[in-house]
Coordinates of C-alpha atoms in Angstrom, one line a residue:
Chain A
X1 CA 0.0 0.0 0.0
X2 CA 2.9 2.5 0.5
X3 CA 3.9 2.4 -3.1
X4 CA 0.4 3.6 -4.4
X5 CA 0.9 6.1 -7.3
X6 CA -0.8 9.7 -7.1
X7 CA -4.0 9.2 -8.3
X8 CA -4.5 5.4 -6.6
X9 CA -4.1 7.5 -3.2
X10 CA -7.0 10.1 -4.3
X11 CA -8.8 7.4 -5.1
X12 CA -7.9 5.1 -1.6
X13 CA -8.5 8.5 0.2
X14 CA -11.9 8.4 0.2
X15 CA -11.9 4.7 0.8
X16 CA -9.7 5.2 4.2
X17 CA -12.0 7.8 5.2
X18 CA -15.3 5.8 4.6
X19 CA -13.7 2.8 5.7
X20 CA -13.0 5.5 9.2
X21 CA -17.1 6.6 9.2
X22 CA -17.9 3.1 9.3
X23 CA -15.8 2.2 12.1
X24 CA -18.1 4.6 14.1
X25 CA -20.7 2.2 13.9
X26 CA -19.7 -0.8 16.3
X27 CA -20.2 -1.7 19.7
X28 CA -18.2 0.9 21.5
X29 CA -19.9 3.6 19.2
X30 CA -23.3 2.2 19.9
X31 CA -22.5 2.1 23.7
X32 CA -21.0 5.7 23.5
X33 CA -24.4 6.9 22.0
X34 CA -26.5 5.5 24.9
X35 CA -24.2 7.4 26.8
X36 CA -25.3 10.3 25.0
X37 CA -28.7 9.7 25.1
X38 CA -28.8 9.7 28.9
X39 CA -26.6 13.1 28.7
X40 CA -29.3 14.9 26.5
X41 CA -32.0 14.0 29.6
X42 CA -29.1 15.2 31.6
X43 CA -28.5 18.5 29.7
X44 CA -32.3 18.8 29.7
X45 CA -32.8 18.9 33.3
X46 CA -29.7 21.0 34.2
X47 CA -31.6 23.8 32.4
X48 CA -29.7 24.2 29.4
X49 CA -31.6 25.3 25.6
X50 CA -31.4 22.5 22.9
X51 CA -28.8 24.9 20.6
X52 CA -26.6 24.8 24.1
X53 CA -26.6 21.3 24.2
X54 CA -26.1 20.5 20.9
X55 CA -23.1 23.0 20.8
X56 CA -21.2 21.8 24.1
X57 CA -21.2 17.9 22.6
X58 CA -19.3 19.5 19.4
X59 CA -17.3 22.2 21.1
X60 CA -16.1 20.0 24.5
X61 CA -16.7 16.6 23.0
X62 CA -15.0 14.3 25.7
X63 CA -18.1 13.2 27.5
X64 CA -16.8 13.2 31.1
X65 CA -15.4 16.8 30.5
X66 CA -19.3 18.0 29.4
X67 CA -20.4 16.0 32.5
X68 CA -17.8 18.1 34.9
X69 CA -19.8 21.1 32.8
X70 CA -23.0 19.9 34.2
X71 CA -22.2 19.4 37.5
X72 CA -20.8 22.6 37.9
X73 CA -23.0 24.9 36.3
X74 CA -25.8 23.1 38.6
X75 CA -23.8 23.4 41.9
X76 CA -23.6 27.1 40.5
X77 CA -20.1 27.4 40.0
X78 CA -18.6 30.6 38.9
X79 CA -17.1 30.4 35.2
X80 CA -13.1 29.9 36.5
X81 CA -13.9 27.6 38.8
X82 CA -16.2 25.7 36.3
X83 CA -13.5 26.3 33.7
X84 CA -10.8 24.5 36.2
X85 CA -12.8 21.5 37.1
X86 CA -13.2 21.0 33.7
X87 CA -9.9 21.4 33.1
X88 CA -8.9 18.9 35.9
X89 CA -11.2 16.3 34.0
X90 CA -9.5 16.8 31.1
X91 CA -5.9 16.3 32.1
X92 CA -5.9 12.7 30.9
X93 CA -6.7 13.8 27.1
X94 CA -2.9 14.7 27.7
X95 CA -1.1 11.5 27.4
X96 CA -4.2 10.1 25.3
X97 CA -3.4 12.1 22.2
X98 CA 0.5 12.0 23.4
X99 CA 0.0 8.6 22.8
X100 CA -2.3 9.0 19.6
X101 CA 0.1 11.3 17.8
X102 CA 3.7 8.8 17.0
X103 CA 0.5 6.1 15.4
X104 CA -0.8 8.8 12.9
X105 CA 2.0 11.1 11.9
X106 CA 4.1 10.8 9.1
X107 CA 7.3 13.1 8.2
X108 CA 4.7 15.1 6.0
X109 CA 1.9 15.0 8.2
X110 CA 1.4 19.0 8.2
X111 CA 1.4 20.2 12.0
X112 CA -2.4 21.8 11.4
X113 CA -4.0 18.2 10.5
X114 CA -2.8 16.9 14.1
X115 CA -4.1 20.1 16.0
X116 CA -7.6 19.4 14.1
X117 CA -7.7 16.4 14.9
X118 CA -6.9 15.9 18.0
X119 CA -9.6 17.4 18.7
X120 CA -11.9 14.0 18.0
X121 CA -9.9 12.9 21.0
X122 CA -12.3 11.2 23.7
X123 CA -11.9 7.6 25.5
X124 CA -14.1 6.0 22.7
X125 CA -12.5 7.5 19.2
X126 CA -9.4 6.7 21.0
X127 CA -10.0 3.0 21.8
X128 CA -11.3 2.9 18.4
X129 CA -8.3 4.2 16.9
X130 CA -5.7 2.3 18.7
X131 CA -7.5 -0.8 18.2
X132 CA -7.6 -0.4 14.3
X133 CA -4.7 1.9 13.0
X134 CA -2.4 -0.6 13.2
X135 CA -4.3 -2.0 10.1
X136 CA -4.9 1.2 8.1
X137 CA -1.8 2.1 5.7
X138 CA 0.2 4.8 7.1
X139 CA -0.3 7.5 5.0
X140 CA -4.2 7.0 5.4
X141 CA -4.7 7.1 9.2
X142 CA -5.0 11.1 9.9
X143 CA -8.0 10.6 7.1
X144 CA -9.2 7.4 8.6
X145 CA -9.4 9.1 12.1
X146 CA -10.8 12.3 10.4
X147 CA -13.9 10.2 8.9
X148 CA -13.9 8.2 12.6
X149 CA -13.6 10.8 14.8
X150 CA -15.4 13.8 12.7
X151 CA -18.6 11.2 12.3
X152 CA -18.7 10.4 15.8
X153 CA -19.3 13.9 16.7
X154 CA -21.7 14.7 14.3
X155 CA -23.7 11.7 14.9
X156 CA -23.7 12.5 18.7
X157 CA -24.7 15.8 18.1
X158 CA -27.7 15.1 16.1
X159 CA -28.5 12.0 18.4
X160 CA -28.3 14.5 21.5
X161 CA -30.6 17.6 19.7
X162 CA -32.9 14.6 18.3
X163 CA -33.5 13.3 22.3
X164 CA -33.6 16.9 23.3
X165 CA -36.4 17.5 21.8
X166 CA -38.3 14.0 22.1
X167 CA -37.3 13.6 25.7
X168 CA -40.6 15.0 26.6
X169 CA -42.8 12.9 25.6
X170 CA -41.0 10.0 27.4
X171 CA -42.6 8.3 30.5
X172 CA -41.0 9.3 33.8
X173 CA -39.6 6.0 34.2
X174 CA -37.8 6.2 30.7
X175 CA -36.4 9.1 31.5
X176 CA -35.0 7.8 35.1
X177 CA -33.4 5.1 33.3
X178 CA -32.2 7.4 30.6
X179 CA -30.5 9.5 33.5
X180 CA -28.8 6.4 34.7
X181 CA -26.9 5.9 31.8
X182 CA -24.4 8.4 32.1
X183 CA -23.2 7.1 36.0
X184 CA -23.3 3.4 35.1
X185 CA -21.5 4.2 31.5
X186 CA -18.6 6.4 33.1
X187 CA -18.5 3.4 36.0
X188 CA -17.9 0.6 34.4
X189 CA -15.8 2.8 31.5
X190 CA -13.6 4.2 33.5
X191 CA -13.0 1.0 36.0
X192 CA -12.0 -0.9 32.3
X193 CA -9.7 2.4 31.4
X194 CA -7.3 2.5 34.8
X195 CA -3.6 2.1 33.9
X196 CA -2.8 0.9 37.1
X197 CA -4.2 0.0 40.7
X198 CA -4.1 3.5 41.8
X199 CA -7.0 4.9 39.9
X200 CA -9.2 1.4 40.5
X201 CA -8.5 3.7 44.9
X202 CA -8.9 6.8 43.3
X203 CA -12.5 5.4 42.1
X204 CA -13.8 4.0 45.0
X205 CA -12.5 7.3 47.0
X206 CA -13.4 9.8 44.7
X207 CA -17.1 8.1 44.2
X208 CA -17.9 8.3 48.3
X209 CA -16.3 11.2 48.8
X210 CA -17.9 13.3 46.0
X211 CA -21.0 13.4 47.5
X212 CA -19.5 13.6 50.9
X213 CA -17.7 16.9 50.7
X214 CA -20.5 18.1 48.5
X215 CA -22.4 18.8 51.5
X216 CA -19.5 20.5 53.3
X217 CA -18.7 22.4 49.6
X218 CA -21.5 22.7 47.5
X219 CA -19.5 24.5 44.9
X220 CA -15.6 23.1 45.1
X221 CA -16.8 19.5 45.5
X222 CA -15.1 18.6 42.4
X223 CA -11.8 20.1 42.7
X224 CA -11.4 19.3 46.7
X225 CA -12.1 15.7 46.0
X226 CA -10.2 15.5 43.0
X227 CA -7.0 16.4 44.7
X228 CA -7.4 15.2 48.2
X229 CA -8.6 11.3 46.7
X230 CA -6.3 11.5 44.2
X231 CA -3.4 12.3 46.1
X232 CA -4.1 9.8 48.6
X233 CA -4.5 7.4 45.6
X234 CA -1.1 8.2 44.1
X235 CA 0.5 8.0 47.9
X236 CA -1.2 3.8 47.8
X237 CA 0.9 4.1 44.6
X238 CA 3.9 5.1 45.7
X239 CA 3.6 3.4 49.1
X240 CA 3.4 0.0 47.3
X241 CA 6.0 0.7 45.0
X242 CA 8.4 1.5 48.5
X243 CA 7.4 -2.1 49.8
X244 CA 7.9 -4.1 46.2
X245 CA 11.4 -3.0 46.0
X246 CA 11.8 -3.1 49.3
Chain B
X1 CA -20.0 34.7 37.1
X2 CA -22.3 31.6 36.8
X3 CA -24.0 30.1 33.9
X4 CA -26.8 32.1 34.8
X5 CA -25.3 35.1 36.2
X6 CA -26.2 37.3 32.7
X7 CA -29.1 37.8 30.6
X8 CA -27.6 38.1 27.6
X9 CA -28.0 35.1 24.9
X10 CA -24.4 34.8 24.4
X11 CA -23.3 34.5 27.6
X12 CA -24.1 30.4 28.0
X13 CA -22.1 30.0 25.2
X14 CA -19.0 32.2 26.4
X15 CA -19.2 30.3 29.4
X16 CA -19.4 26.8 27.5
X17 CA -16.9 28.2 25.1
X18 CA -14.6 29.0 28.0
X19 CA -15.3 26.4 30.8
X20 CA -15.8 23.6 28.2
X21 CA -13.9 23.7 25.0
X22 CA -10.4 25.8 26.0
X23 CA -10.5 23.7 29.3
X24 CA -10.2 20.4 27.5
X25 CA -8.5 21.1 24.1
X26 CA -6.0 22.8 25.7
X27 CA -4.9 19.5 26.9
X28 CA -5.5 17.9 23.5
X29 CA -3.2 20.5 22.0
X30 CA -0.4 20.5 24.5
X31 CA -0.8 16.7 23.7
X32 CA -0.2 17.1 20.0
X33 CA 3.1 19.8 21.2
X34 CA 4.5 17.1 23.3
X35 CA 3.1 14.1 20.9
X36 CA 5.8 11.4 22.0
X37 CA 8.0 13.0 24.2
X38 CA 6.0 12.7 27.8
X39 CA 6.9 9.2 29.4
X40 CA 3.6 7.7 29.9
X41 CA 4.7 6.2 33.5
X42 CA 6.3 8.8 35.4
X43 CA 5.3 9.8 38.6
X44 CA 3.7 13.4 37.5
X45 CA 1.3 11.4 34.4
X46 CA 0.6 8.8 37.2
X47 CA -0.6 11.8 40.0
X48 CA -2.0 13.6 37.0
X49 CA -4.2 10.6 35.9
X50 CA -5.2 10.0 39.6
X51 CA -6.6 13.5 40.3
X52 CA -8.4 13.2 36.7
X53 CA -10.2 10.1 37.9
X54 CA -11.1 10.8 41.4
X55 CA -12.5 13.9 40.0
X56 CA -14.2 12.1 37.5
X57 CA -15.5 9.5 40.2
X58 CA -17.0 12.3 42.2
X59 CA -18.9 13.1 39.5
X60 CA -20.4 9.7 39.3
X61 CA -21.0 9.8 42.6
X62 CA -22.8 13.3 42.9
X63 CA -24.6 12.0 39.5
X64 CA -26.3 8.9 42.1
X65 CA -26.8 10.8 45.3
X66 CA -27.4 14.4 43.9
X67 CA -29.7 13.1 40.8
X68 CA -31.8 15.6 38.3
X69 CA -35.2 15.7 36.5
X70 CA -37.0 12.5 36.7
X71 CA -34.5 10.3 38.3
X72 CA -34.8 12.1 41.1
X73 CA -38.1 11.4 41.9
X74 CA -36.6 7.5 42.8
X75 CA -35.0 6.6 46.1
X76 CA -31.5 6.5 46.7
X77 CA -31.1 3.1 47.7
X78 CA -32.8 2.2 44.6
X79 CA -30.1 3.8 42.9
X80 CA -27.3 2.7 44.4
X81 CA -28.5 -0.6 44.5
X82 CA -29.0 -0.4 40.8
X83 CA -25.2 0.9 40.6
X84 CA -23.5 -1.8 42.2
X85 CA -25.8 -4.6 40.5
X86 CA -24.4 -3.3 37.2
X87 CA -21.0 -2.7 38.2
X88 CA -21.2 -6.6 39.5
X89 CA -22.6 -7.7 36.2
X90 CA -19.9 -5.8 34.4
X91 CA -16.9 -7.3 36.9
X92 CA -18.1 -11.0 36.8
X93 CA -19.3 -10.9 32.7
X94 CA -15.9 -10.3 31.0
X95 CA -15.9 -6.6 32.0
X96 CA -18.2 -5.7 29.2
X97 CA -20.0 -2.2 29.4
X98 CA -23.0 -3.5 27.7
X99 CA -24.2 -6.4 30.4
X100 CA -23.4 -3.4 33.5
X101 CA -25.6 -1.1 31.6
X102 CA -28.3 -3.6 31.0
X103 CA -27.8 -4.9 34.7
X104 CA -28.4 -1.3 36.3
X105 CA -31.1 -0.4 34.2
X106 CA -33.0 -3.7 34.9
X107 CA -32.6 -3.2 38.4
X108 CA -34.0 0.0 38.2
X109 CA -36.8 -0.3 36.3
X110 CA -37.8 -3.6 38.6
X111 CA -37.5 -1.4 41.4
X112 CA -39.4 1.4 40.1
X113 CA -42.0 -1.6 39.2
X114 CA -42.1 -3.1 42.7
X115 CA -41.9 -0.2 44.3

């Protein structure tokens, strides 16, 4: 594949990039879009207009990040301190498109393509891609990734203004379960995404003590729980590193 | 300065702008700067990823106890009960995402049933 001539790459362009749109469509984008559906319900009853919601899922993109949003603009946080729990949440898109980056570049890759891109980063276009680049021909994975991660965003987008606007006409109870998407999605996500031990404590301390110090800090709950569980996480880390080479 | 804090019809998107898409692709740029260079294992990534998912966990946690619009209207223990039932199902089934979201919502729609 790396010897095509000219005109075969046009031609496998498109393919690469099609062959990237239809990617979107598999189990971890279906699961990704239930996701989605429960955070329209959950836009929906935070208060914010259909053209809000619709923009934050393109703008933000990373689902846990919009999440963060949520929570903070409910627990009436003022715009820098919303603007740093976010940012807190977001930290980990850091080594994710760190790692992304080596897989897709090529000595011409032009530096703008990456930037654009990497904005498609979230934990499911990134599984995605990691899973299947290997197989895509070199010079073809920015524009597989740019039909993968550019469809998944516009999909969710529509899906998200599409249950904005049916939500409500859906039964209470639908709604409830709808709602419990998100929590159960980002559980079971994030438990399958830890690196190491140390974020499986982080969890469990960060998941009690959210709503804990929320009572104490309405408005900081985020941030103070953040750091204090996940220092005391990292110290586990360190701690059993100490004792193994001990 | 809240979401709510000014009339005007720009100012929700200003804030989502601000508090939303700087706050995240920031990271996703510095991420394209450093592409390759940051060891994925040292201590400050490690510290760095822990914050990110405590933070992320309290969320979760707030989203159970501190609920909005119609889920709400259910009980708590309901809900945590229908938490842990999918996590379970997820842990003891492969760790697939599909059978803990299935699990949790079954629970909760029996409960809501029952109840």
């Amino acid at each position: 594949m790396s010897a095509t001539l000219p005109h075969e790459q046009e031609h496998s362009r498109r393919h690469w990039y099609l062959r990237g749109v239809r990617a979107t469509f598999s189990i971890p984008g279906l699961i990704l879009s239930s996701a989605f559906v429960g955070f329209a319900g959950l836009a929906k009853a935070a208060g914010l207009t259909l053209w809000q919601s619709v923009f934050m899922v393109g703008v933000v993109w990373a689902l846990p990040a919009k999440v963060v949003l949520i929570g903070a603009i409910l627990s009436g946080a003022s715009l820098p301190a919303a603007a740093f729990a976010v940012a807190l949440s977001s930290i980990r898109l850091m080594p994710m498109v760190v790692a992304l980056v080596p897989e897709m570049r090529t000595e011409r890759t032009p530096r703008w393509v990456l930037y654009a891109l990497s904005h498609f980063v979230a934990i499911t276009s990134w599984v995605l891609a990691m899973e299947q680049l290997s197989s895509v021909p070199r010079e073809m994975r920015t524009t597989f990734y740019a039909g993968l991660g550019g469809t998944l965003v516009l999909a969710n987008m529509v899906l998200v203004g599409v249950i904005y606007v049916l939500a409500d006409s859906f039964p209470p109870m639908v709604m409830a379960g709808l709602l419990l998407l998100t929590p159960i999605y980002f559980l079971t996500s994030l438990w399958g995404s830890a690196r190491e031990g140390a974020a499986h404590v982080a969890m469990g301390l960060g998941i009690v003590g959210g709503p804990l110090v929320h009572f104490v800090a309405p408005s900081f709950d985020l941030l103070i729980t953040g750091f204090v569980c996940g220092s005391l996480a990292f110290l586990w880390h360190k701690a059993g590193r100490v004792k193994i080479s001990a | 300065m809240t979401f709510t804090a000014l009339q005007y019809w720009w100012w929700p998107y200003l804030f989502i702008l601000v508090a939303g898409w700087l706050a995240t692709d920031v990271w996703r740029y510095l991420g394209v700067y450093f592409g390759g260079r940051a060891a994925e294992n040292s201590d400050v990534i490690v510290f760095i990823r822990c914050v990110a998912t405590a933070l992320v966990a309290a969320v979760i946690g707030n989203l159970v106890v501190f609920p909005s619009g119609a889920l709400a209207d259910t009980s708590l223990i309901l809900r945590i009960v229908a938490m842990a039932a999918g996590f379970v199902a997820y842990l003891l089934v492969q760790r697939r995402i599909v059978v803990g979201i299935a699990a949790a919502e079954v629970v909760l729609f029996a409960g809501l049933l029952l109840g």
